């Protein structure tokens, strides 16, 4: 490495966020990327550890030590080339990935991990600023046609790889804009949609065709795709939300997170929604302590909620993980998101017994505290309490893809309702249906953006290999 002793001499430098009062005024991104000099210093902390666990901790297997060293030496364009060799969309992951690579960093055993995500963010932003990110159209066309169903990160990665291999690729999206959950599941203050738009333009220049408002399995018959294309890749999200069938669930004011979040994204994009679900002036309760719940918190605060409370059925995690026990795996520990920092009351080991209200509208939650014994949840006697709630947002995760798409293609499912397909061997990513492949959340269930990109890339290679008998695409 360029600075063999850098990890001993230099401290981790985190990206800076705008003050809360300033960032709450709008829905723009508020994280300030590192300056070139700062990124170079952080790259110098990469410790030439011999076995880069960061690379194996990263689902797309980013070649992290290499581009850390290149940034340290000022070779930014070469660093971008190395970054793009494993990741089609580092501006996506550099903003919204939770960075399992940093958890796996060897320096993280007894010190602060290298700021890998911030360096990635800096590399790709410089790439766009300098005009280094350009279309890479195929030099020769194969004459094969591939349909991609779903335009989230898995679908986009798969489409770009197949187009660069020379295939004619058409992406079908049920919504009015391309991007899947990137577009309508992540708030703009975490991820502005211009990042998707410029990648779409790059992909169009590479030959990818995008068709929106296309509900495959309904207005677009599954058989039509199988007849017109040499292969079909199902890359939709795990959109079947986990419900909470407690008494009073039917009351007005109780919504799934994915009924609430996309509406605000549409408004930011310029749409007019006369019946928008709004947190303005309301006491909001978010049920679920994960990223989707956090997105509901930040959006509710920006809409002007009177109060925001977030409850979680699991116990409060430890402040610090036992690194000797968990490293290099992703640790369970207390994390506070930027949205939670903005003014949210959090509570753990709480379950909802009923939604209470009057005149058909929710007014309160009836809750009880729980303990976990041998993996089983036990209610604590005498711990019942109520929470004022004018708006309740259910953010408890997702259980499976929407079944009607899989049913339309006659795809065999696993025990969780996902498309059944292996990820290795001769038939990797192939489903039980002829010509039909599956990748991303459609195959593995709810997961991270980096897993979606990885599976999209690997499925592209599997399709290319099936159609051509071989593939030069990376796996």
Short mmCIF file of C-alpha atoms in Angstrom, two decimals:
data_model
loop_
_atom_site.label_atom_id
_atom_site.label_comp_id
_atom_site.label_asym_id
_atom_site.label_seq_id
_atom_site.Cartn_x
_atom_site.Cartn_y
_atom_site.Cartn_z
CA UNK A 1 0.00 0.00 0.00
CA UNK A 2 1.07 3.58 -0.53
CA UNK A 3 1.06 4.35 3.18
CA UNK A 4 2.02 1.18 5.09
CA UNK A 5 1.70 2.90 8.45
CA UNK A 6 -1.37 4.97 7.57
CA UNK A 7 -3.75 2.92 9.69
CA UNK A 8 -1.63 3.71 12.77
CA UNK A 9 -1.15 7.42 12.04
CA UNK A 10 -4.50 8.53 10.59
CA UNK A 11 -7.95 8.54 12.13
CA UNK A 12 -11.21 7.70 10.39
CA UNK A 13 -12.92 10.74 8.91
CA UNK A 14 -16.66 10.45 8.37
CA UNK A 15 -18.77 12.29 5.84
CA UNK A 16 -20.48 15.34 7.32
CA UNK A 17 -24.25 15.90 7.34
CA UNK A 18 -25.94 19.27 7.21
CA UNK A 19 -27.42 20.45 10.53
CA UNK A 20 -30.88 19.04 11.28
CA UNK A 21 -32.62 22.42 11.14
CA UNK A 22 -31.23 23.04 7.66
CA UNK A 23 -31.84 19.63 6.11
CA UNK A 24 -35.44 19.44 7.30
CA UNK A 25 -36.35 22.34 5.00
CA UNK A 26 -36.39 20.16 1.90
CA UNK A 27 -36.04 16.65 0.50
CA UNK A 28 -32.51 17.07 -0.88
CA UNK A 29 -29.56 14.89 0.06
CA UNK A 30 -27.70 16.33 3.03
CA UNK A 31 -24.58 14.16 3.33
CA UNK A 32 -21.49 16.03 2.18
CA UNK A 33 -18.99 13.76 0.37
CA UNK A 34 -15.32 13.82 1.30
CA UNK A 35 -13.03 16.25 -0.50
CA UNK A 36 -10.33 14.70 -2.68
CA UNK A 37 -7.65 15.22 -0.04
CA UNK A 38 -9.82 13.74 2.69
CA UNK A 39 -10.64 10.66 0.59
CA UNK A 40 -6.95 10.18 -0.17
CA UNK A 41 -6.13 10.27 3.54
CA UNK A 42 -8.86 7.73 4.25
CA UNK A 43 -7.54 5.51 1.46
CA UNK A 44 -4.16 5.60 3.18
CA UNK A 45 -5.70 3.90 6.23
CA UNK A 46 -6.22 0.66 4.22
CA UNK A 47 -3.70 -1.54 5.97
CA UNK A 48 -2.51 -4.08 3.37
CA UNK A 49 -3.92 -6.80 5.60
CA UNK A 50 -3.04 -9.69 3.31
CA UNK A 51 -6.54 -11.20 3.26
CA UNK A 52 -9.02 -8.41 2.41
CA UNK A 53 -12.10 -9.53 4.31
CA UNK A 54 -13.80 -6.35 3.09
CA UNK A 55 -13.97 -7.85 -0.40
CA UNK A 56 -15.65 -11.04 0.80
CA UNK A 57 -17.90 -9.04 3.13
CA UNK A 58 -19.14 -7.07 0.11
CA UNK A 59 -21.81 -9.00 -1.84
CA UNK A 60 -20.58 -7.59 -5.18
CA UNK A 61 -16.99 -8.39 -4.15
CA UNK A 62 -15.68 -4.88 -4.76
CA UNK A 63 -11.90 -4.87 -5.09
CA UNK A 64 -11.65 -2.42 -2.23
CA UNK A 65 -7.94 -2.36 -1.32
CA UNK A 66 -7.03 -1.59 -4.93
CA UNK A 67 -9.19 1.49 -5.28
CA UNK A 68 -8.32 2.65 -1.78
CA UNK A 69 -4.66 2.66 -2.83
CA UNK A 70 -5.41 4.30 -6.18
CA UNK A 71 -7.31 7.13 -4.48
CA UNK A 72 -4.44 7.59 -2.04
CA UNK A 73 -2.09 7.95 -5.03
CA UNK A 74 -4.46 10.30 -6.87
CA UNK A 75 -5.26 7.85 -9.69
CA UNK A 76 -8.98 8.58 -9.63
CA UNK A 77 -9.91 7.42 -13.14
CA UNK A 78 -8.19 4.08 -12.63
CA UNK A 79 -9.95 3.77 -9.27
CA UNK A 80 -13.27 4.31 -11.07
CA UNK A 81 -12.43 1.58 -13.58
CA UNK A 82 -11.69 -0.87 -10.76
CA UNK A 83 -14.89 0.13 -8.97
CA UNK A 84 -17.01 -0.31 -12.10
CA UNK A 85 -15.48 -3.72 -12.78
CA UNK A 86 -17.62 -5.22 -10.00
CA UNK A 87 -20.40 -2.69 -9.47
CA UNK A 88 -22.58 -1.14 -12.18
CA UNK A 89 -24.00 1.56 -9.93
CA UNK A 90 -21.59 2.69 -7.19
CA UNK A 91 -23.47 5.99 -6.82
CA UNK A 92 -26.42 3.90 -5.59
CA UNK A 93 -24.46 1.77 -3.14
CA UNK A 94 -22.23 4.66 -2.06
CA UNK A 95 -25.36 6.35 -0.73
CA UNK A 96 -27.76 3.68 0.54
CA UNK A 97 -25.75 0.50 1.16
CA UNK A 98 -25.26 -0.23 4.90
CA UNK A 99 -21.62 -1.10 4.14
CA UNK A 100 -21.10 -4.70 5.30
CA UNK A 101 -17.60 -4.25 3.85
CA UNK A 102 -16.74 -1.92 6.72
CA UNK A 103 -17.98 -4.42 9.30
CA UNK A 104 -15.62 -6.96 7.69
CA UNK A 105 -12.64 -4.57 7.52
CA UNK A 106 -9.60 -6.07 9.28
CA UNK A 107 -8.93 -2.72 10.95
CA UNK A 108 -12.40 -2.99 12.49
CA UNK A 109 -11.17 -5.76 14.82
CA UNK A 110 -9.69 -3.26 17.26
CA UNK A 111 -10.09 0.18 15.66
CA UNK A 112 -12.41 2.22 13.46
CA UNK A 113 -12.89 0.60 10.06
CA UNK A 114 -11.62 2.23 6.89
CA UNK A 115 -14.30 4.58 5.52
CA UNK A 116 -14.87 2.40 2.47
CA UNK A 117 -18.34 3.65 1.63
CA UNK A 118 -17.27 7.30 1.72
CA UNK A 119 -14.34 6.59 -0.60
CA UNK A 120 -16.64 4.78 -3.03
CA UNK A 121 -19.00 7.76 -2.90
CA UNK A 122 -16.12 10.13 -3.68
CA UNK A 123 -14.83 8.03 -6.59
CA UNK A 124 -18.11 7.79 -8.48
CA UNK A 125 -19.07 11.42 -7.87
CA UNK A 126 -15.73 12.50 -9.34
CA UNK A 127 -16.30 10.12 -12.24
CA UNK A 128 -19.57 11.84 -13.14
CA UNK A 129 -18.11 15.32 -12.60
CA UNK A 130 -15.17 14.58 -14.91
CA UNK A 131 -17.29 12.97 -17.62
CA UNK A 132 -15.63 9.57 -17.20
CA UNK A 133 -18.93 7.66 -16.96
CA UNK A 134 -19.90 7.09 -20.58
CA UNK A 135 -22.03 4.60 -22.51
CA UNK A 136 -20.30 1.33 -23.40
CA UNK A 137 -22.40 -0.09 -26.26
CA UNK A 138 -21.66 -3.55 -27.57
CA UNK A 139 -19.40 -3.72 -30.60
CA UNK A 140 -21.42 -6.58 -32.07
CA UNK A 141 -25.08 -7.56 -31.68
CA UNK A 142 -26.10 -11.17 -31.05
CA UNK A 143 -29.63 -11.02 -32.43
CA UNK A 144 -30.98 -12.40 -29.14
CA UNK A 145 -33.75 -10.63 -27.21
CA UNK A 146 -34.11 -10.60 -23.42
CA UNK A 147 -37.00 -9.23 -21.33
CA UNK A 148 -36.30 -7.93 -17.83
CA UNK A 149 -39.35 -7.71 -15.55
CA UNK A 150 -38.70 -5.09 -12.87
CA UNK A 151 -36.41 -2.06 -12.98
CA UNK A 152 -34.90 -2.03 -9.50
CA UNK A 153 -31.15 -2.50 -8.96
CA UNK A 154 -31.22 -6.19 -9.90
CA UNK A 155 -33.10 -5.52 -13.13
CA UNK A 156 -30.97 -2.54 -14.10
CA UNK A 157 -27.70 -4.39 -13.43
CA UNK A 158 -28.89 -7.41 -15.39
CA UNK A 159 -30.10 -5.24 -18.28
CA UNK A 160 -26.87 -3.27 -18.55
CA UNK A 161 -24.68 -6.36 -18.51
CA UNK A 162 -26.77 -8.13 -21.17
CA UNK A 163 -26.86 -5.05 -23.40
CA UNK A 164 -23.08 -4.75 -23.21
CA UNK A 165 -22.88 -8.42 -24.25
CA UNK A 166 -24.75 -7.51 -27.43
CA UNK A 167 -28.29 -8.65 -26.66
CA UNK A 168 -31.41 -6.57 -27.32
CA UNK A 169 -32.83 -5.85 -23.87
CA UNK A 170 -36.27 -4.53 -22.93
CA UNK A 171 -37.05 -3.60 -19.31
CA UNK A 172 -40.70 -3.79 -18.23
CA UNK A 173 -41.73 -1.67 -15.22
CA UNK A 174 -45.21 -1.58 -13.70
CA UNK A 175 -44.82 1.96 -12.32
CA UNK A 176 -44.79 5.21 -14.25
CA UNK A 177 -41.04 5.72 -13.81
CA UNK A 178 -38.01 3.45 -13.94
CA UNK A 179 -36.17 2.50 -10.75
CA UNK A 180 -38.34 0.15 -8.71
CA UNK A 181 -37.82 0.55 -4.97
CA UNK A 182 -34.88 2.86 -5.68
CA UNK A 183 -37.39 5.26 -7.20
CA UNK A 184 -40.36 4.84 -4.90
CA UNK A 185 -39.06 3.11 -1.77
CA UNK A 186 -36.14 5.34 -0.73
CA UNK A 187 -36.78 8.99 0.20
CA UNK A 188 -35.09 11.66 -1.90
CA UNK A 189 -33.25 13.03 1.12
CA UNK A 190 -31.30 9.77 1.20
CA UNK A 191 -31.10 9.20 -2.54
CA UNK A 192 -32.00 11.82 -5.15
CA UNK A 193 -33.58 10.32 -8.25
CA UNK A 194 -31.30 12.17 -10.67
CA UNK A 195 -28.82 9.36 -10.00
CA UNK A 196 -31.24 6.89 -11.58
CA UNK A 197 -32.11 9.21 -14.46
CA UNK A 198 -28.55 9.65 -15.69
CA UNK A 199 -27.92 5.90 -15.53
CA UNK A 200 -31.07 5.35 -17.58
CA UNK A 201 -29.74 7.72 -20.22
CA UNK A 202 -26.44 5.85 -20.26
CA UNK A 203 -28.27 2.52 -20.63
CA UNK A 204 -30.50 3.86 -23.42
CA UNK A 205 -27.35 4.86 -25.28
CA UNK A 206 -26.14 1.29 -24.77
CA UNK A 207 -29.29 -0.04 -26.42
CA UNK A 208 -31.60 -0.83 -23.48
CA UNK A 209 -35.29 -0.11 -24.08
CA UNK A 210 -37.49 0.86 -21.12
CA UNK A 211 -41.25 0.40 -21.03
CA UNK A 212 -43.20 1.84 -18.07
CA UNK A 213 -46.78 1.25 -16.91
CA UNK A 214 -46.37 -2.40 -17.95
CA UNK A 215 -47.99 -4.79 -15.49
CA UNK A 216 -46.54 -8.12 -16.54
CA UNK A 217 -48.98 -10.93 -15.83
CA UNK A 218 -51.95 -8.62 -16.29
CA UNK A 219 -51.94 -6.16 -19.22
CA UNK A 220 -48.75 -7.80 -20.55
CA UNK A 221 -49.36 -11.58 -20.69
CA UNK A 222 -46.51 -13.76 -19.49
CA UNK A 223 -46.83 -16.01 -22.52
CA UNK A 224 -46.38 -13.01 -24.82
CA UNK A 225 -42.96 -12.35 -23.31
CA UNK A 226 -41.96 -15.99 -23.59
CA UNK A 227 -43.04 -16.02 -27.23
CA UNK A 228 -41.31 -12.77 -28.23
CA UNK A 229 -38.05 -13.06 -26.25
CA UNK A 230 -35.30 -15.65 -26.07
CA UNK A 231 -35.16 -15.28 -22.28
CA UNK A 232 -37.10 -13.56 -19.49
CA UNK A 233 -35.51 -12.46 -16.20
CA UNK A 234 -37.78 -11.78 -13.22
CA UNK A 235 -36.16 -9.11 -11.05
CA UNK A 236 -39.06 -7.56 -9.16
CA UNK A 237 -38.88 -6.66 -5.50
CA UNK A 238 -40.14 -8.45 -2.41
CA UNK A 239 -43.16 -6.17 -2.22
CA UNK A 240 -45.57 -8.27 -0.16
CA UNK A 241 -45.46 -6.35 3.11
CA UNK A 242 -45.83 -8.03 6.49
CA UNK A 243 -49.21 -7.09 7.96
CA UNK A 244 -50.36 -6.71 11.57
CA UNK A 245 -53.83 -8.28 11.79
CA UNK A 246 -54.72 -6.89 15.21
CA UNK A 247 -58.21 -5.67 16.16
CA UNK A 248 -58.89 -2.26 14.60
CA UNK A 249 -56.56 -2.84 11.63
CA UNK A 250 -59.35 -1.61 9.32
CA UNK A 251 -59.41 1.88 10.88
CA UNK A 252 -58.58 4.83 8.67
CA UNK A 253 -55.06 6.13 9.26
CA UNK A 254 -53.34 2.71 9.39
CA UNK A 255 -51.17 2.21 6.30
CA UNK A 256 -48.30 0.15 5.01
CA UNK A 257 -45.04 2.07 4.72
CA UNK A 258 -45.06 1.45 0.99
CA UNK A 259 -48.41 3.19 0.69
CA UNK A 260 -46.92 6.24 2.38
CA UNK A 261 -43.34 6.58 1.09
CA UNK A 262 -43.92 6.40 -2.69
CA UNK A 263 -46.47 9.20 -2.53
CA UNK A 264 -43.95 11.68 -1.17
CA UNK A 265 -41.42 10.64 -3.79
CA UNK A 266 -44.03 11.29 -6.48
CA UNK A 267 -44.74 14.74 -5.04
CA UNK A 268 -41.02 15.56 -5.00
CA UNK A 269 -40.92 14.48 -8.66
CA UNK A 270 -43.64 17.02 -9.47
CA UNK A 271 -46.79 14.92 -9.36
CA UNK A 272 -49.98 16.27 -7.79
CA UNK A 273 -51.68 13.80 -5.44
CA UNK A 274 -55.01 15.10 -4.11
CA UNK A 275 -55.36 12.20 -1.65
CA UNK A 276 -51.80 12.07 -0.35
CA UNK A 277 -51.29 10.35 3.00
CA UNK A 278 -49.77 13.10 5.09
CA UNK A 279 -48.21 13.23 8.54
CA UNK A 280 -48.70 16.98 8.82
CA UNK A 281 -49.90 17.91 12.33
CA UNK A 282 -50.39 14.27 13.30
CA UNK A 283 -49.03 12.03 16.02
CA UNK A 284 -47.29 9.35 13.97
CA UNK A 285 -46.38 5.87 15.17
CA UNK A 286 -44.05 3.78 13.03
CA UNK A 287 -44.17 0.05 13.78
CA UNK A 288 -40.84 -1.52 12.80
CA UNK A 289 -37.29 -0.51 13.62
CA UNK A 290 -35.50 -1.15 10.31
CA UNK A 291 -34.51 1.04 7.38
CA UNK A 292 -38.03 1.33 5.99
CA UNK A 293 -39.28 2.46 9.39
CA UNK A 294 -36.47 4.99 9.55
CA UNK A 295 -37.48 6.33 6.13
CA UNK A 296 -41.03 6.76 7.44
CA UNK A 297 -39.64 8.70 10.40
CA UNK A 298 -37.62 11.13 8.27
CA UNK A 299 -40.46 11.67 5.83
CA UNK A 300 -43.02 12.25 8.62
CA UNK A 301 -40.78 14.82 10.29
CA UNK A 302 -40.33 16.71 7.00
CA UNK A 303 -44.09 16.69 6.46
CA UNK A 304 -44.56 18.43 9.80
CA UNK A 305 -45.71 15.66 12.15
CA UNK A 306 -46.69 16.73 15.66
CA UNK A 307 -44.68 13.80 17.04
CA UNK A 308 -43.06 10.63 15.75
CA UNK A 309 -42.70 7.43 17.77
CA UNK A 310 -41.01 4.31 16.46
CA UNK A 311 -41.59 0.98 18.19
CA UNK A 312 -39.85 -2.35 17.70
CA UNK A 313 -40.86 -5.78 18.97
CA UNK A 314 -37.26 -6.95 19.38
CA UNK A 315 -35.19 -5.95 22.45
CA UNK A 316 -32.88 -2.95 22.37
CA UNK A 317 -29.51 -4.08 20.94
CA UNK A 318 -26.22 -3.57 22.73
CA UNK A 319 -24.42 -0.27 22.20
CA UNK A 320 -21.30 -2.08 20.99
CA UNK A 321 -20.88 -5.52 19.46
CA UNK A 322 -18.47 -8.16 20.72
CA UNK A 323 -16.05 -7.90 17.82
CA UNK A 324 -14.14 -11.03 18.80
CA UNK A 325 -17.41 -12.93 18.46
CA UNK A 326 -19.00 -11.28 15.40
CA UNK A 327 -16.19 -10.06 13.13
CA UNK A 328 -16.11 -10.21 10.08
CA UNK A 329 -19.88 -10.76 10.01
CA UNK A 330 -22.50 -8.04 10.18
CA UNK A 331 -23.01 -7.28 13.89
CA UNK A 332 -26.28 -6.75 15.72
CA UNK A 333 -25.81 -3.52 17.65
CA UNK A 334 -27.68 -0.30 18.34
CA UNK A 335 -27.69 1.98 15.31
CA UNK A 336 -29.22 5.43 15.11
CA UNK A 337 -30.12 6.63 11.63
CA UNK A 338 -29.99 10.23 10.47
CA UNK A 339 -33.80 10.27 10.45
CA UNK A 340 -33.99 9.07 14.04
CA UNK A 341 -31.56 11.82 15.04
CA UNK A 342 -33.99 14.39 13.66
CA UNK A 343 -36.55 14.01 16.42
CA UNK A 344 -37.96 10.54 17.02
CA UNK A 345 -38.92 8.70 20.21
CA UNK A 346 -37.82 5.06 20.03
CA UNK A 347 -39.02 2.13 22.12
CA UNK A 348 -38.12 -1.56 22.07
CA UNK A 349 -39.69 -4.84 23.21
CA UNK A 350 -43.15 -3.51 22.39
CA UNK A 351 -45.95 -5.28 20.55
CA UNK A 352 -49.26 -3.85 19.40
CA UNK A 353 -52.39 -5.55 20.72
CA UNK A 354 -55.01 -3.37 19.03
CA UNK A 355 -55.66 -0.21 17.05
CA UNK A 356 -58.13 2.00 18.92
CA UNK A 357 -60.24 4.76 17.45
CA UNK A 358 -63.57 6.45 16.96
CA UNK A 359 -65.70 7.31 13.94
CA UNK A 360 -63.64 4.94 11.85
CA UNK A 361 -60.32 6.72 12.49
CA UNK A 362 -57.35 5.49 14.50
CA UNK A 363 -56.58 7.46 17.67
CA UNK A 364 -54.40 5.21 19.81
CA UNK A 365 -52.40 2.01 19.90
CA UNK A 366 -52.91 -0.50 22.69
CA UNK A 367 -49.47 -1.93 23.42
CA UNK A 368 -47.76 -4.30 25.83
CA UNK A 369 -44.12 -4.91 26.66
CA UNK A 370 -42.63 -8.29 25.87
CA UNK A 371 -39.69 -10.44 26.87
CA UNK A 372 -37.90 -13.00 24.72
CA UNK A 373 -37.24 -16.40 26.26
CA UNK A 374 -35.65 -19.17 24.18
CA UNK A 375 -36.66 -17.34 21.03
CA UNK A 376 -40.28 -17.01 22.09
CA UNK A 377 -42.06 -13.74 22.77
CA UNK A 378 -43.78 -13.52 26.16
CA UNK A 379 -45.99 -10.61 27.21
CA UNK A 380 -45.08 -8.99 30.53
CA UNK A 381 -48.06 -8.90 32.92
CA UNK A 382 -49.16 -5.41 33.91
CA UNK A 383 -47.09 -3.67 31.23
CA UNK A 384 -49.98 -2.55 29.04
CA UNK A 385 -49.95 1.06 27.82
CA UNK A 386 -51.35 3.24 25.06
CA UNK A 387 -49.74 5.54 22.49
CA UNK A 388 -51.53 8.43 20.85
CA UNK A 389 -51.64 7.87 17.09
CA UNK A 390 -53.37 9.74 14.27
CA UNK A 391 -51.27 7.97 11.65
CA UNK A 392 -49.81 4.46 11.97
CA UNK A 393 -47.23 3.23 9.45
CA UNK A 394 -46.51 -0.49 9.25
CA UNK A 395 -42.83 -1.04 8.41
CA UNK A 396 -42.23 -4.60 9.58
CA UNK A 397 -40.47 -5.92 6.53
CA UNK A 398 -41.55 -7.84 3.47
CA UNK A 399 -42.44 -11.51 3.27
CA UNK A 400 -42.22 -12.33 -0.45
CA UNK A 401 -42.56 -11.06 -4.01
CA UNK A 402 -46.03 -10.36 -5.34
CA UNK A 403 -47.28 -13.85 -6.14
CA UNK A 404 -49.31 -13.06 -9.25
CA UNK A 405 -46.18 -12.42 -11.33
CA UNK A 406 -44.67 -15.78 -10.41
CA UNK A 407 -48.02 -17.48 -10.92
CA UNK A 408 -48.38 -15.92 -14.37
CA UNK A 409 -45.16 -17.62 -15.49
CA UNK A 410 -45.88 -20.85 -13.63
CA UNK A 411 -42.67 -20.56 -11.66
CA UNK A 412 -42.02 -23.02 -8.83
CA UNK A 413 -41.61 -21.29 -5.46
CA UNK A 414 -39.60 -21.99 -2.36
CA UNK A 415 -41.08 -22.23 1.13
CA UNK A 416 -41.15 -18.45 1.50
CA UNK A 417 -42.95 -17.74 -1.75
CA UNK A 418 -39.87 -16.65 -3.69
CA UNK A 419 -38.98 -17.87 -7.16
CA UNK A 420 -37.05 -21.10 -6.75
CA UNK A 421 -33.70 -20.96 -8.56
CA UNK A 422 -30.16 -22.02 -7.65
CA UNK A 423 -27.20 -19.65 -7.83
CA UNK A 424 -24.56 -22.12 -8.92
CA UNK A 425 -24.17 -25.10 -11.21
CA UNK A 426 -25.33 -25.53 -14.78
CA UNK A 427 -28.80 -24.10 -14.20
CA UNK A 428 -27.98 -21.11 -12.05
CA UNK A 429 -30.72 -18.50 -11.80
CA UNK A 430 -33.02 -20.63 -13.97
CA UNK A 431 -36.54 -21.22 -12.71
CA UNK A 432 -38.73 -24.22 -13.35
CA UNK A 433 -40.37 -22.37 -16.26
CA UNK A 434 -38.73 -22.62 -19.68
CA UNK A 435 -36.73 -19.50 -20.69
CA UNK A 436 -37.43 -17.84 -17.32
CA UNK A 437 -34.72 -16.75 -14.88
CA UNK A 438 -35.06 -14.96 -11.52
CA UNK A 439 -32.69 -12.76 -9.52
CA UNK A 440 -32.61 -10.27 -6.67
CA UNK A 441 -35.43 -10.02 -4.14
CA UNK A 442 -37.68 -12.01 -6.49
CA UNK A 443 -35.42 -15.00 -5.86
CA UNK A 444 -33.81 -14.44 -2.45
CA UNK A 445 -36.46 -12.39 -0.65
CA UNK A 446 -36.04 -8.99 0.99
CA UNK A 447 -32.37 -8.06 0.96
CA UNK A 448 -29.79 -5.32 0.35
CA UNK A 449 -29.16 -3.27 -2.78
CA UNK A 450 -25.70 -4.84 -3.10
CA UNK A 451 -27.20 -8.33 -3.17
CA UNK A 452 -29.62 -7.18 -5.87
CA UNK A 453 -26.80 -5.83 -8.04
CA UNK A 454 -24.74 -8.99 -7.50
CA UNK A 455 -27.61 -11.27 -8.47
CA UNK A 456 -28.53 -9.12 -11.46
CA UNK A 457 -24.96 -9.34 -12.75
CA UNK A 458 -24.70 -13.07 -12.15
CA UNK A 459 -28.08 -13.74 -13.75
CA UNK A 460 -26.95 -11.77 -16.81
CA UNK A 461 -23.98 -14.07 -17.18
CA UNK A 462 -26.21 -17.12 -16.78
CA UNK A 463 -28.58 -15.84 -19.48
CA UNK A 464 -25.70 -14.96 -21.80
CA UNK A 465 -24.17 -18.39 -21.31
CA UNK A 466 -27.50 -20.10 -21.99
CA UNK A 467 -28.15 -18.12 -25.17
CA UNK A 468 -24.62 -18.17 -26.59
CA UNK A 469 -23.06 -21.32 -25.13
CA UNK A 470 -20.38 -19.26 -23.37
CA UNK A 471 -20.04 -15.85 -21.70
CA UNK A 472 -17.34 -13.27 -21.25
CA UNK A 473 -19.39 -11.41 -18.64
CA UNK A 474 -17.89 -11.46 -15.14
CA UNK A 475 -19.58 -13.55 -12.49
#
